[in-house]
Structure formats: structure tokens, C-alpha cells
Coordinates of C-alpha atoms and ligand atoms in Angstrom, one line a residue:
X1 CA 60.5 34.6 14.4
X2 CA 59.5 37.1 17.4
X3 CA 58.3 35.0 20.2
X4 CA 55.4 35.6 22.5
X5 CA 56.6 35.4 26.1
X6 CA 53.8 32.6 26.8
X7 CA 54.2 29.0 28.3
X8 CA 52.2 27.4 25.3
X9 CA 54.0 29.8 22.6
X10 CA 57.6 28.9 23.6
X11 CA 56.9 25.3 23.8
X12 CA 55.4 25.2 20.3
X13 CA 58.6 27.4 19.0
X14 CA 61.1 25.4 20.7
X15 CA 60.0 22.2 19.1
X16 CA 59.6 23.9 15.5
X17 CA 63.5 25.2 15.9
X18 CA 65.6 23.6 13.3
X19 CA 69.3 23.9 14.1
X20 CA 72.3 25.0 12.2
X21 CA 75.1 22.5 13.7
X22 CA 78.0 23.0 10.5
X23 CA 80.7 25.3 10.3
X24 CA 80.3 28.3 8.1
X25 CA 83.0 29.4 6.2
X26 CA 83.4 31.2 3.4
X27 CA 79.8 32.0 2.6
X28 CA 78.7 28.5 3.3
X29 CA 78.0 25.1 5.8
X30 CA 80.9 22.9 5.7
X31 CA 81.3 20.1 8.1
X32 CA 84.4 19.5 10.2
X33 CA 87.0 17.8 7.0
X34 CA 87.7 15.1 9.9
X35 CA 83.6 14.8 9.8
X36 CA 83.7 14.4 13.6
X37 CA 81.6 16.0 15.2
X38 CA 80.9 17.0 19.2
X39 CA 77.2 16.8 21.2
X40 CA 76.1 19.8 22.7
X41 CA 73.1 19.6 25.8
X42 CA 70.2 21.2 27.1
X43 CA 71.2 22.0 30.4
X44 CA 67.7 22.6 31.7
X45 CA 67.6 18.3 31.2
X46 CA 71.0 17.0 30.5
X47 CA 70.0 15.8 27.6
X48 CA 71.0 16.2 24.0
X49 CA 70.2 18.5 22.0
X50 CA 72.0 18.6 18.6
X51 CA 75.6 17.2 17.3
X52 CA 78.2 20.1 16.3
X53 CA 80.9 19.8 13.3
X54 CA 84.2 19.6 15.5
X55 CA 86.6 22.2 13.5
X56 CA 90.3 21.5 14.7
X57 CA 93.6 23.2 13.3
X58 CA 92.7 22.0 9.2
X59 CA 89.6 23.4 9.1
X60 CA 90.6 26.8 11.3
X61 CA 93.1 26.8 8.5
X62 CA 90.5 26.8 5.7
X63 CA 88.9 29.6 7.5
X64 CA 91.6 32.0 8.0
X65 CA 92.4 31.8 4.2
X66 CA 88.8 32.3 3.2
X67 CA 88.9 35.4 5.5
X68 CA 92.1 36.4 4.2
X69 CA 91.3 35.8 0.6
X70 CA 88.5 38.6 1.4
X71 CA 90.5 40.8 3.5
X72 CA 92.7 40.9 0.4
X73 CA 89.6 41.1 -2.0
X74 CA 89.0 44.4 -0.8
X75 CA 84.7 43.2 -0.8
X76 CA 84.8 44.4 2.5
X77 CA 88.0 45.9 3.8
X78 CA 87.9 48.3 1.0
X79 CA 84.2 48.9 1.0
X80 CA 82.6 52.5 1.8
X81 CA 82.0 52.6 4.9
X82 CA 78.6 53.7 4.2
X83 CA 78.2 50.3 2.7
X84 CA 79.5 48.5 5.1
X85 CA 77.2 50.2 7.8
X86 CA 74.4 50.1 5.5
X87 CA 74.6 45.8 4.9
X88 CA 75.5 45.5 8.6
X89 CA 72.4 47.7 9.9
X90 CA 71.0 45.0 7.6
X91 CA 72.5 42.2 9.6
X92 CA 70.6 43.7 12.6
X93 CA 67.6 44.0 10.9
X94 CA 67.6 39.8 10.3
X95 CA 68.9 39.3 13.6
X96 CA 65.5 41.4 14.7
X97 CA 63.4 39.4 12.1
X98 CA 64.7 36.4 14.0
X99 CA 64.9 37.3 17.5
X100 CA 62.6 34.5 19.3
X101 CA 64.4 32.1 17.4
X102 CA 67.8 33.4 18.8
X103 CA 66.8 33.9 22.2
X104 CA 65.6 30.2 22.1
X105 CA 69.0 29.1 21.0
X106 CA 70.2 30.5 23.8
X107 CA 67.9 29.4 26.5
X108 CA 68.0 25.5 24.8
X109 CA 71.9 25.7 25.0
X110 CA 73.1 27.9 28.0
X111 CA 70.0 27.0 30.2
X112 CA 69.5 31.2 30.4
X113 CA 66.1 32.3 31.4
X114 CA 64.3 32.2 28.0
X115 CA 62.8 35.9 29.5
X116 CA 66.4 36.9 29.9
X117 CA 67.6 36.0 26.3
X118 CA 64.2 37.4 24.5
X119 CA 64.0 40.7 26.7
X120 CA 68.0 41.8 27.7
X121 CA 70.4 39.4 25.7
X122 CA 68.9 39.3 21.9
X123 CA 67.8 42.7 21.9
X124 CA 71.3 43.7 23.3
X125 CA 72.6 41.6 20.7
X126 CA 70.7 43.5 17.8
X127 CA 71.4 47.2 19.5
X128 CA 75.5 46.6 19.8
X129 CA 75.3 45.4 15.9
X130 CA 73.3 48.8 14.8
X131 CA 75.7 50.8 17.4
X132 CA 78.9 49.6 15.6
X133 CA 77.2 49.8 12.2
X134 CA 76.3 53.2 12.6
X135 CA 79.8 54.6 13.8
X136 CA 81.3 53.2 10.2
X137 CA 80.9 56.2 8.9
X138 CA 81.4 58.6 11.2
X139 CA 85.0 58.0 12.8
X140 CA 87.4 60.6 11.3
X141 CA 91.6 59.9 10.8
X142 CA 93.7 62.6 11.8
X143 CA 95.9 65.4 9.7
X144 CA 99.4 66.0 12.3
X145 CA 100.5 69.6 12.6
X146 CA 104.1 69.1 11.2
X147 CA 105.8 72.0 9.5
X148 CA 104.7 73.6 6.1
X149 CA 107.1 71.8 4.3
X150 CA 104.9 67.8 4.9
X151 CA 102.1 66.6 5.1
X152 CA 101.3 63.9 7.6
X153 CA 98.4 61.7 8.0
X154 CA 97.4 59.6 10.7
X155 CA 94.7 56.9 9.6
X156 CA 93.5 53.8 10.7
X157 CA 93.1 50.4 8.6
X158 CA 91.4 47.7 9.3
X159 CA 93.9 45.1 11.1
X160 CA 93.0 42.3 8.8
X161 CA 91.9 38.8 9.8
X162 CA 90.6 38.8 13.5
X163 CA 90.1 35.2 15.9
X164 CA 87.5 35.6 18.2
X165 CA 86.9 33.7 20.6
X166 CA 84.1 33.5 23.2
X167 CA 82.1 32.0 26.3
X168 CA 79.0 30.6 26.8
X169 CA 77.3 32.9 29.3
X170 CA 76.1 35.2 26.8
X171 CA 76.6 33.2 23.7
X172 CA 74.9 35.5 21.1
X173 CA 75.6 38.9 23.0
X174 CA 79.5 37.7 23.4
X175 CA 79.4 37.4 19.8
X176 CA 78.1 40.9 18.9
X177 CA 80.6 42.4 21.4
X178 CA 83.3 41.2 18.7
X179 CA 81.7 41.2 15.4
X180 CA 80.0 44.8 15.7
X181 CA 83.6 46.6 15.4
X182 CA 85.1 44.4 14.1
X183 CA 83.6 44.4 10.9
X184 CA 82.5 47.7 10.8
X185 CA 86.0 49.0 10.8
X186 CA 86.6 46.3 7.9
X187 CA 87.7 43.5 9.2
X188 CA 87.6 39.6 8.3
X189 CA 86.3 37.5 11.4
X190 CA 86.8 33.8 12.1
X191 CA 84.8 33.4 15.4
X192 CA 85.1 30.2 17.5
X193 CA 82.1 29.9 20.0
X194 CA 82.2 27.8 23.0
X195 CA 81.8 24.7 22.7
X196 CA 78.7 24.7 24.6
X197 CA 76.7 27.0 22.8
X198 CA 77.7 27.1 19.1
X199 CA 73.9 27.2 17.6
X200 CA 73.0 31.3 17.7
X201 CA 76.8 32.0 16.7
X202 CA 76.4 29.4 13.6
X203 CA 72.8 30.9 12.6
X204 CA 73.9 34.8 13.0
X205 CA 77.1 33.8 10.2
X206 CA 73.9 32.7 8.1
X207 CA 71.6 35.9 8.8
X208 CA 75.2 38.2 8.3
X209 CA 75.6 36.6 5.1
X210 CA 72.0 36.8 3.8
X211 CA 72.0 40.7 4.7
X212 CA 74.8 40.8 2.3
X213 CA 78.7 40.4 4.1
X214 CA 80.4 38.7 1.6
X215 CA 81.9 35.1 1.7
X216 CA 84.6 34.8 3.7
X217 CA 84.6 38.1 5.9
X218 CA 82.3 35.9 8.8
X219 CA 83.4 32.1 9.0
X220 CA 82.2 30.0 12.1
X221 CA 84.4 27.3 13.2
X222 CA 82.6 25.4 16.2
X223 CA 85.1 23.1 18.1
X224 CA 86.9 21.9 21.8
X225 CA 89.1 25.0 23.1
X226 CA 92.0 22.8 23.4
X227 CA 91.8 22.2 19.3
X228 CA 89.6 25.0 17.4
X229 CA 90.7 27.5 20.0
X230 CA 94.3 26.8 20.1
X231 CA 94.5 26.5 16.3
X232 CA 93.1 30.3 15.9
X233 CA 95.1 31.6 18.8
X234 CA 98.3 30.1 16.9
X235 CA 97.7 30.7 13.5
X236 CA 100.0 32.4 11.5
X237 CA 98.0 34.4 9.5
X238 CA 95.9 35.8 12.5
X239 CA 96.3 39.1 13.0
X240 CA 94.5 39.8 16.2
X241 CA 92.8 37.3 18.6
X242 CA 89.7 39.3 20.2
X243 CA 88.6 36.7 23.5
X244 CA 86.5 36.4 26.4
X245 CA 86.7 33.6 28.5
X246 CA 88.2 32.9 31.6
X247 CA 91.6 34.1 33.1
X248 CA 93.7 31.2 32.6
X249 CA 92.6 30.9 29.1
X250 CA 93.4 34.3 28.4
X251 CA 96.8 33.8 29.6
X252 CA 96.8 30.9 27.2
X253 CA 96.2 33.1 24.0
X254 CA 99.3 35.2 25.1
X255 CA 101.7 32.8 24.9
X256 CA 100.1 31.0 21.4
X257 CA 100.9 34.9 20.6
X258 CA 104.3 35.0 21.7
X259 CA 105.1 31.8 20.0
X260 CA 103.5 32.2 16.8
X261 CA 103.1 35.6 15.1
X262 CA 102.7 38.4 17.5
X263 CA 99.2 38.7 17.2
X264 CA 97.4 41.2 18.5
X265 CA 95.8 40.1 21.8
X266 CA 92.4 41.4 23.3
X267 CA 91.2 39.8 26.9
X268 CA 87.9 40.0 28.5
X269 CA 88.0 37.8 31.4
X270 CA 86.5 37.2 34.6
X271 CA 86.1 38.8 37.7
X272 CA 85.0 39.2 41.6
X273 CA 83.1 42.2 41.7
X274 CA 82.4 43.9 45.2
X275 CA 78.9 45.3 46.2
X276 CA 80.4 48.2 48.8
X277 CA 76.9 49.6 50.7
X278 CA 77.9 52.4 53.0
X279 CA 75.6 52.7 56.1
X280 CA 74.4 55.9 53.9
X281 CA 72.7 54.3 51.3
X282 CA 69.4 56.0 50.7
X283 CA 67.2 53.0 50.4
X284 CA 68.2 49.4 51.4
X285 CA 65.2 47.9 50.0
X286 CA 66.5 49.3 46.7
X287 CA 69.8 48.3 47.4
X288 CA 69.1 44.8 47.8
X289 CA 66.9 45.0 44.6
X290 CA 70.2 45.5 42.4
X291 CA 72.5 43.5 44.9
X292 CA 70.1 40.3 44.4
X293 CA 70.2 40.9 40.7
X294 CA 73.7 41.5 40.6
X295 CA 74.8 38.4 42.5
X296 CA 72.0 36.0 40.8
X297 CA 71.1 37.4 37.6
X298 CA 72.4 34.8 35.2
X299 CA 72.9 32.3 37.7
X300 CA 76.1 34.0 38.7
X301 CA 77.4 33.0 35.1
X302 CA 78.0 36.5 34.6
X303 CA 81.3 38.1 34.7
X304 CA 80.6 41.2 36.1
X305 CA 78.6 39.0 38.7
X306 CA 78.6 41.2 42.3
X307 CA 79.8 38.1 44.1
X308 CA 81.0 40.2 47.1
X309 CA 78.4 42.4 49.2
X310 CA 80.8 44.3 51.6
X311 CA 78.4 46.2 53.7
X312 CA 79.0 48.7 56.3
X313 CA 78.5 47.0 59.7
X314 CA 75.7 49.1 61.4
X315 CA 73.3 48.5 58.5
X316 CA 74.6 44.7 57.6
X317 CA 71.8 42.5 59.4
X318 CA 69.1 44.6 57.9
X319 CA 70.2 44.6 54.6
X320 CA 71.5 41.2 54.6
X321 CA 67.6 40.5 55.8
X322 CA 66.4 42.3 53.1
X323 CA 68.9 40.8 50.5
X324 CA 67.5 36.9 51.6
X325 CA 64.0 38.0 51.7
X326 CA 64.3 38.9 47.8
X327 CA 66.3 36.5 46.6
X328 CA 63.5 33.7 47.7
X329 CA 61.5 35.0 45.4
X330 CA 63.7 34.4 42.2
X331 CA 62.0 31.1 40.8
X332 CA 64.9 28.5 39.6
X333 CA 63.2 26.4 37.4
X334 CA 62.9 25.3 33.5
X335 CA 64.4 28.2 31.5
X336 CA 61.8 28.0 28.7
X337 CA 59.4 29.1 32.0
X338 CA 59.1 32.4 31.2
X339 CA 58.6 33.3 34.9
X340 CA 62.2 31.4 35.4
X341 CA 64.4 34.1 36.9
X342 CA 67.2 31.3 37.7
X343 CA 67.7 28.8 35.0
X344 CA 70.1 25.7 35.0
X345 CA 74.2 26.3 35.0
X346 CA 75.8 25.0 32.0
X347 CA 76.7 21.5 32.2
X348 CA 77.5 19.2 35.4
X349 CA 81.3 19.3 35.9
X350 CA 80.4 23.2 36.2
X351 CA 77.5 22.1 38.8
X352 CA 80.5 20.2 41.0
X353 CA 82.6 22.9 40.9
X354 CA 79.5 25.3 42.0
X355 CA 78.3 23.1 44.9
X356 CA 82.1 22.6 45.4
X357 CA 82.7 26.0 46.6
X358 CA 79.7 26.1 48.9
X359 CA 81.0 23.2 50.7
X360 CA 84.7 25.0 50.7
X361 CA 82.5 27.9 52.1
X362 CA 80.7 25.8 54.6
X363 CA 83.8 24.3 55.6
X364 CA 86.4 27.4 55.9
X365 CA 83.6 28.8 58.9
X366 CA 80.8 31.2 56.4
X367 CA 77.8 31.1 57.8
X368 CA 75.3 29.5 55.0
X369 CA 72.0 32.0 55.5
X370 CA 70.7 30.8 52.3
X371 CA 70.4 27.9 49.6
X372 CA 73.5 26.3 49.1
X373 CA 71.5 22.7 47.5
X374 CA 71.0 21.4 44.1
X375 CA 67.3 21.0 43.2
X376 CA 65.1 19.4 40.7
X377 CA 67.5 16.6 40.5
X378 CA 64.6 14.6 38.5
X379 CA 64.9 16.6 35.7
X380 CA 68.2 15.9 34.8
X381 CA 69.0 19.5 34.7
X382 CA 71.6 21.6 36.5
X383 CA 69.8 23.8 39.3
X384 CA 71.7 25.3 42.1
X385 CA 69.3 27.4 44.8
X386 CA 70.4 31.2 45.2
X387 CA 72.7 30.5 48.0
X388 CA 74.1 33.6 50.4
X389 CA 77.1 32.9 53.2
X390 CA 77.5 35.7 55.6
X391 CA 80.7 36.4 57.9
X392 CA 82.8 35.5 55.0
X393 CA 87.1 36.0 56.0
X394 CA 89.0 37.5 53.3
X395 CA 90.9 34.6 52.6
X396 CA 88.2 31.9 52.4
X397 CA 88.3 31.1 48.5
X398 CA 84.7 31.3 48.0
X399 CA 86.0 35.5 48.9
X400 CA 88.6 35.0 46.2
X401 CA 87.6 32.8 43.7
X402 CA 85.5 33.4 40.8
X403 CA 82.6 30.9 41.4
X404 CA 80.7 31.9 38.2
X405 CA 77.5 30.3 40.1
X406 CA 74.6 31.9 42.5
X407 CA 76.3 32.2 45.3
X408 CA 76.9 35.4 47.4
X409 CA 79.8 36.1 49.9
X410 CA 78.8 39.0 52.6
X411 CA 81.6 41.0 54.4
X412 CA 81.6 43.9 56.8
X413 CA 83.5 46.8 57.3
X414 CA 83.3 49.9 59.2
X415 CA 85.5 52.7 58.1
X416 CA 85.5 53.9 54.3
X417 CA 89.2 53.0 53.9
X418 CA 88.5 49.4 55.1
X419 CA 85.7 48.8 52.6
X420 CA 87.9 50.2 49.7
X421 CA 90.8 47.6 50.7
X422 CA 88.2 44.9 50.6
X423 CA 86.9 45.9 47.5
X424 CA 90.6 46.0 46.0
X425 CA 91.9 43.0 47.8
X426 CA 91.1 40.5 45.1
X427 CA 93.3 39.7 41.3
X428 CA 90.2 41.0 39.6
X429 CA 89.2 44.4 38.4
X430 CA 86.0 44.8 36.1
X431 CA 83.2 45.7 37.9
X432 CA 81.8 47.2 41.3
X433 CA 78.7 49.0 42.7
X434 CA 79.1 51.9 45.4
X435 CA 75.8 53.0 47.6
X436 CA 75.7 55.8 49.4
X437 CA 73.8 59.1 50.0
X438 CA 76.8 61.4 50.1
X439 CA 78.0 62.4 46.4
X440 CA 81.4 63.0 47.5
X441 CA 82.0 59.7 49.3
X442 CA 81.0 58.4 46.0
X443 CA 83.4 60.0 44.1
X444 CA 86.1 59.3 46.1
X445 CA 85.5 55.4 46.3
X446 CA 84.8 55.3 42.8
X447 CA 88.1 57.0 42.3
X448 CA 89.9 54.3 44.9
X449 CA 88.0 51.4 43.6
X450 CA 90.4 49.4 41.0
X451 CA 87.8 48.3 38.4
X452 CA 86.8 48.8 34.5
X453 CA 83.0 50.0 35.7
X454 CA 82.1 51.1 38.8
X455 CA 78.5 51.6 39.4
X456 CA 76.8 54.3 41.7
X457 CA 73.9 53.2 43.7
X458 CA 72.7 50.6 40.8
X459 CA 74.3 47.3 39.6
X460 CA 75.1 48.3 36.1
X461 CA 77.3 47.2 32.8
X462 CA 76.9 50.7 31.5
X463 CA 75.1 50.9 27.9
X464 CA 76.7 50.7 24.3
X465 CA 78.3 54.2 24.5
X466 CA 80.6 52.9 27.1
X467 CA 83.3 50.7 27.1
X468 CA 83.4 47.7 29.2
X469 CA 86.1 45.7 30.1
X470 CA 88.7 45.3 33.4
X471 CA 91.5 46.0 35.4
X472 CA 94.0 43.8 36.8
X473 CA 93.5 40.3 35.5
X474 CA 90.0 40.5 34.2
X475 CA 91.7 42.1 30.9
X476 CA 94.6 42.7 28.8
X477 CA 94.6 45.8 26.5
X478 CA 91.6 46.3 25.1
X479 CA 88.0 47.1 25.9
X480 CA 84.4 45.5 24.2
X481 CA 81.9 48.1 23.4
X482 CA 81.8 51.8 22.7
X483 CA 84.3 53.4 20.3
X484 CA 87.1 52.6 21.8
X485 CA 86.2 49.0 20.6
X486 CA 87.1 50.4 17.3
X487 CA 90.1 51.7 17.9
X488 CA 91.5 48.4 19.0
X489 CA 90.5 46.4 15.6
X490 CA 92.1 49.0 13.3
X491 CA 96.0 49.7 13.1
X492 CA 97.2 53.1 13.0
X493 CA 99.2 54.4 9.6
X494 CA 101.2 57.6 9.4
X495 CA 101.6 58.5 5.3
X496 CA 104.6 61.4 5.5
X497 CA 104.7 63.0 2.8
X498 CA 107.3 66.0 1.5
X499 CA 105.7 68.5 -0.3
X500 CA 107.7 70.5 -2.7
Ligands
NAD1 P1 86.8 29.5 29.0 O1 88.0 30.4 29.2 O2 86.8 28.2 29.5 O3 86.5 29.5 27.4 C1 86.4 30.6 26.6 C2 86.6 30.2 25.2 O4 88.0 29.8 25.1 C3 85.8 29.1 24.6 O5 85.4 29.4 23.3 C4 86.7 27.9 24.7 O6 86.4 26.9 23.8 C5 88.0 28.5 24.5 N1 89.1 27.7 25.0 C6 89.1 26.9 26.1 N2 90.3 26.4 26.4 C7 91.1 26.8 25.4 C8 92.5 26.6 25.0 N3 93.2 25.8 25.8 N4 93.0 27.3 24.0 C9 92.2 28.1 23.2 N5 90.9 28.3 23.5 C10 90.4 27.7 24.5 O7 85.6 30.4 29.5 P2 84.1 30.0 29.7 O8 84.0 29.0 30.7 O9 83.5 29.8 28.3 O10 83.4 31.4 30.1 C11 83.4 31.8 31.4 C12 84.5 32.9 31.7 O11 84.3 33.9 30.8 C13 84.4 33.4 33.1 O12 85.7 33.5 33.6 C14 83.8 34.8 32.8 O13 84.1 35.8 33.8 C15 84.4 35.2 31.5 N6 83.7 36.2 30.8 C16 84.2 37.5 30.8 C17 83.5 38.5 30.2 C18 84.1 39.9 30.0 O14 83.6 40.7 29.3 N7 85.2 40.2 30.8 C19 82.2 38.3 29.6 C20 81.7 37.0 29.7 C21 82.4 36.0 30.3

């Protein structure tokens, strides 16, 4: 279904959807063998929207051994990887056949801008599975330069059956993150969604199997984190747990690792990403064109969210002007509005813990410039007002914390080595933005600057070609996107061989 970005059209769409809400494993829809089952809710109205089989460690189990029974097969992990590219460009082409559908999914679960899901987060979705599909066939192992009298090669293998598990910010996008490389290097994937959005991960396990990836190398299992996600991150025959999530979850799949089997670990977790503006930007209305969308975009449910805007202090009050000025004009509303730039957060306890940390804000001595209310109560949705504190101290926690909501902290500095430190002075490392005018200050900072991707002059995630994931303890050994994604689902093999 493509979607026409038009009040009347979405509406009519939205009501037509018909939702996938079983597990999928092993080529088909199984509910949970307990046959419990967990709601999931529009955040946009608090209200239902569709009851989800609730996998625990049984039916986790069931998947791992269908994806192990094809790992061993060989359908896929022994397929040409000119095959495997072509059935998974196929998988993109269904996921482009049903891209309205997908972005509603999205929009109805996570409360996302529906513009958001059918212009940046679908098509994203669709480009990372052709990106990974196309660089099956085109990675090349390695011949070692031993002596004359061996022969050594280096090659890499699939690792076998991959966990992933994932958020609910970007709920389709997460997913493609994981499943482009890993299956195009071979693979067998049980993915867990989060609990709160389970529907587009359910229905892309349908589209992948249509296009033609056998039964058993994509099984859904939809459940709690506590059970589902703790049964995959434990399993014996796991090989590798790819996840994104939050910090202390993460930490969570290293020890289920270290008490079970050694599995390969993967983390992409959160973050407090500085916004450093040197007082030689070029353009401050630019600048606060990307700082708004960096802080706001996604309701701050983004973990490369520019939480921090650390601005040199001779330019602060003018940009800071500039930056409120804007971020009026982002419309929180209904996400199926397609001229909705803020949509609902995901669910109320993360509401309380949003309007929480403006009232920890309020109360440590920031001064509130902006927002900082819930609104449109009477629709029984989630909606928190862009909210922006200025004079915010290093140590107040909404400086610290990951809020994961719209909610801005602005600090000042005045000497190039200050606004490093500030930048730096946080237990996060995935993203940051540098502005300035002078090409070596840029260099250096983005040098100094302790992050995965640091952006100069823009607010940016970089594209497929690059990798994407953090320093610190916003990651653990790996990194989504690019090929270096592929390096990390594939172990590395040395055959030695004598020759006579
Ligand atoms: P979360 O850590 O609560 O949940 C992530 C996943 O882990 C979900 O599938 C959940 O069900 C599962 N889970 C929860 N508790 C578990 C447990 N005890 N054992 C096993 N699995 C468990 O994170 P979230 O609230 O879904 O997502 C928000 C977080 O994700 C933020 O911290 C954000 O920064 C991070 N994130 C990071 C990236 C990145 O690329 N670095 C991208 C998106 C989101």
C-alpha cells in the first residue's frame, strides 16, 4: 500500500489496516504455546490497539531451533550469495510495495509523526535492506602471505543463529539495522521487538518470507523484555545477541552472556549528545534549524537526540532566541496529522518520567524558557510541549541523564577547551554536532570530541555507507550500518593448509 500524505487518505488507510499480532517462526503464525497474550496502545489516545502473542523462554526455544535447523540446512547459510542478495533485494521490494502500510504501523504504535515514518523511517528501512543485500556479493575473504610451503586462507562464515533485540523508537528502521547484515552474510535471525511496537516487525517476517527467505532463517517472537528478551539473551544455542535498547539493558545481555554460552554481544545504546556552536558559526538561523531538529525530532525518543546545546557565550542569547522561536512552530499533535512534527511519547509511565525530569530541572535552578507542560490531556494521548531550560549546571541530571523526551538543556562556555570538556563530561558517546566557520577548529574538536559520529555544522546520523554506533557506554563492540555491520555477524576462519 503507498500512502498519500493527506488527512482524509491516512484516516481511510488506518482504519482498513489489518494487523499481524502472532509470532512467526519457522515460515509461519504461531501464537504464544502459553496462548497469553499482551495489549499493545496507540499512544496518540491511550487506547488499545491490538493484543500481541506473549513468547516467553518455550516458545524463544522453538524459535532458536527452527533457526538452527536452517542454519544447519544450508537453505540460507550455504546459499550463493548472489541468491541471497537477489531474494533479499526482493524483501525490499515488498517492503516498498507495502510502505504506507508500514509507516502506519509505526505511527499507530510508537505515536511517530505518520510524515516521519512514510518520508525518513520506511524508506530508510527499505534503503538499509537493499544496502546490505547488495554487498552479499561483493565482500572478498583474504589469501595470508605465509611462506611458499602453505597456503592460508582467511574467510568469514556466517556466525550462525543471531538474537536481536530492539527498541521502540524506530521500530521498523531498528529492525533493518539488524536483519540487513545479518542475513545477508547468512545468518539465521530470531528478532524480539519491543514490546510496544511488535506490528511492522511481525509483518516484515511475513513480506521476508513471501520474497522467498526460507522458513526458519527470520522467526518473530513478540514478548515482555524480562521473559522473551531474557530467554534469547540466555539461550544456549544463541550465537550472537545483536541489541539496541537502553544502557542498563545492555549491560543486562552481558551478563545472560557470561552465564550462559559466551555469546557474542552487540550494544547500541543510548546517549547525551552535545550540540557545541562556537561563536563562529556561519549562520545561527541555520544552526538552530538542525539544533531544533536535533533536540525535538522524534520527540527526543531518539538516541542520537542533541539533548545538550553548549554554545559559546557571546552568541548564546541570540541563538538560544532563535532556537525558541523555531521550536514554536513544531505542531505536537495527532501523529496521523500529517503536518504533526511532534507526535505522542510512547506510553504514560514514560510520560512521568519525561515531565519528571523537567520538574528535577525546574527544581535543581534551569531556567524553563520554553514548554515544559503536557497538552491535549483530552485525548488520552501522551503529548509533552518542546520544552528548552537554559543556564543548565553540569551536574543537574536533566545535564546527565538520558531523558529520551523533547526537552533541551543549554550551557555556555567560552574557551574551545571548556566546550570540549562539556561535550566529554557525560557516560555517553554516540553522537555530537560541531559549528563553526574555521575548518581547523573543526577538526580539532571533532578529533577531541569522544563520540561514534560527530557532525560538522548539520545534525546528522551519517547515511548507510557509514557505521553508526557509540563510544563509552552508548555501545559495546560493534557498530549498526555500513560494512563494518558485516564484519561483526560473520566469524573469521583461517584454513592452513601444507602444500607438498
Ligand atoms: P529498553 O532497553 O528498555 O528495551 C530494549 C529491548 O530490550 C526491548 O525489546 C525490550 O523488550 C528488551 N528488554 C527490556 N528489558 C529486558 C531484560 N531485562 N532482558 C532482556 N531484554 C529486555 O530500551 P527502549 O526503552 O526500548 O529503547 C530506548 C533506548 O534505546 C534508549 O536508551 C535509546 O537511546 C536506545 N537506542 C539506541 C540506539 C542506538 O543505535 N544506539 C537506537 C535506538 C534506541
Amino acid at each position: 500500500m503507498n500512502l498519500q500524505l493527506k488527512p482524509k487518505a491516512i484516516r481511510a488507510a488506518a482504519t482498513r489496516l489489518r494487523f499481524r499480532t502472532r509470532a512467526f517462526i519457522d515460515g509461519q503464525f504461531v501464537s504464544a504455546q502459553s496462548g497469553r497474550t499482551f495489549t499493545t496502545e496507540n499512544p496518540a489516545n491511550g487506547r488499545p490497539l491490538a493484543q500481541i502473542a506473549a513468547c516467553e523462554a518455550p516458545d524463544v526455544d522453538r524459535a532458536v531451533k527452527a533457526a538452527r535447523r536452517a542454519f544447519e540446512s544450508g537453505s540460507w547459510s550455504r546459499r550463493k550469495p548472489a541468491e541471497r542478495k537477489r531474494i533479499l533485494l526482493a524483501f525490499a521490494d515488498q517492503l516498498e510495495a507495502h510502505a504506507g502500510e508500514l509507516a502506519l504501523l509505526d505511527t499507530l504504535e510508537a505515536g511517530k509523526p505518520i510524515a516521519d515514518c512514510a518520508t525518513m523511517d520506511i524508506p530508510d528501512t527499505i534503503a538499509c535492506i537493499r544496502w546490505h543485500a547488495e554487498a552479499a556479493d561483493k565482500l572478498y575473504d583474504h589469501v595470508s602471505p605465509t611462506g611458499p610451503e602453505n597456503l592460508a586462507l582467511i574467510v568469514r562464515e556466517p556466525v550462525g543463529v543471531v538474537g536481536c533485540v530492539i527498541p521502540w523508537n524506530f521500530p521498523a528502521q531498528m529492525a533493518a539495522w539488524k536483519l540487513g547484515p545479518a542475513l545477508a552474510t547468512g545468518n539465521s535471525v530470531v528478532l524480539k521487538p519491543a514490546e510496544l511496537t511488535s506490528l511492522s516487525a511481525i509483518r516484515m517476517a511475513e513480506l521476508a518470507a513471501e520474497a522467498g527467505v526460507p522458513p526458519g532463517v527470520l522467526n518473530v517472537v513478540p514478548g515482555l523484555g524480562e521473559t522473551a528478551g531474557q530467554a534469547v539473551g540466555r539461550h544456549p544455542d544463541v550465537d550472537m545477541v545483536a541489541f539496541t535498547g537502553s544502557t542498563e539493558v545492555g549491560r543486562s545481555f552481558l551478563k545472560y552472556a557470561a552465564e550462559s554460552n559466551l555469546k557474542r554481544i552487540i550494544l547500541e545504546c543510548g546517549g547525551k549528545s552535545p550540540q557545541v556552536v562556537f561563536a563562529d558559526a556561519p549562520d545561527l538561523d541555520t544552526v538552530a534549524g538542525h539544533a531544533v531538529g536535533a533536540a525535538f525530532w522524534n520527540m527526543g525518543e531518539n538516541c542520537s537526540c542533541g539533548s545538550r546545546l553548549i554554545v559559546h557565550q557571546k552568541i548564546k542569547d541570540k541563538l538560544v532566541a532563535k532556537v525558541v522561536a523555531l521550536a514554536k512552530t513544531w505542531k505536537v499533535g495527532d501523529p496521523l496529522d500529517p503536518q504533526t512534527r511532534l507526535g505522542a511519547l510512547i506510553e504514560r509511565p514514560h510520560l512521568e518520567k519525561v515531565l519528571g525530569y523537567i520538574e528535577s530541572g525546574k527544581a535543581e535552578g534551569a531556567r524553563l524558557l520554553l514548554g515544559g507542560r503536557r497538552i491535549l490531556e483530552e485525548s488520552g494521548g501522551y503529548y509533552v510541549e518542546p520544552t528548552v531550560f537554559d543556564r543548565v549546571g553540569g551536574r543537574m541530571r536533566i545535564a546527565r541523564e538520558e531523558i529520551f523526551g523533547p526537552v533541551l538543556s543549554v550551557m555556555s562556555f567560552s574557551t574551545d577547551e571548556e566546550a570540549v570538556a562539556l561535550a566529554n563530561d557525560t557516560n555517553y558517546g554516540l553522537a555530537a554536532s560541531i559549528y563553526t566557520g574555521d575548518v581547523n577548529r573543526a577538526h580539532r574538536v571533532a578529533r577531541a570530541i569522544r563520540a561514534g559520529t560527530v557532525s560538522v555544522n548539520c545534525f546528522s546520523e551519517g547515511d548507510l555507507t557509514t557505521p553508526f554506533g557509540g563510544f563509552k557506554q552508548s555501545g559495546f563492540a560493534g557498530r549498526d550500518k555500513s560494512i563494518w555491520a558485516h564484519e561483526q555477524y560473520t566469524e573469521l576462519k583461517t584454513v592452513w593448509m601444507q602444500l607438498t
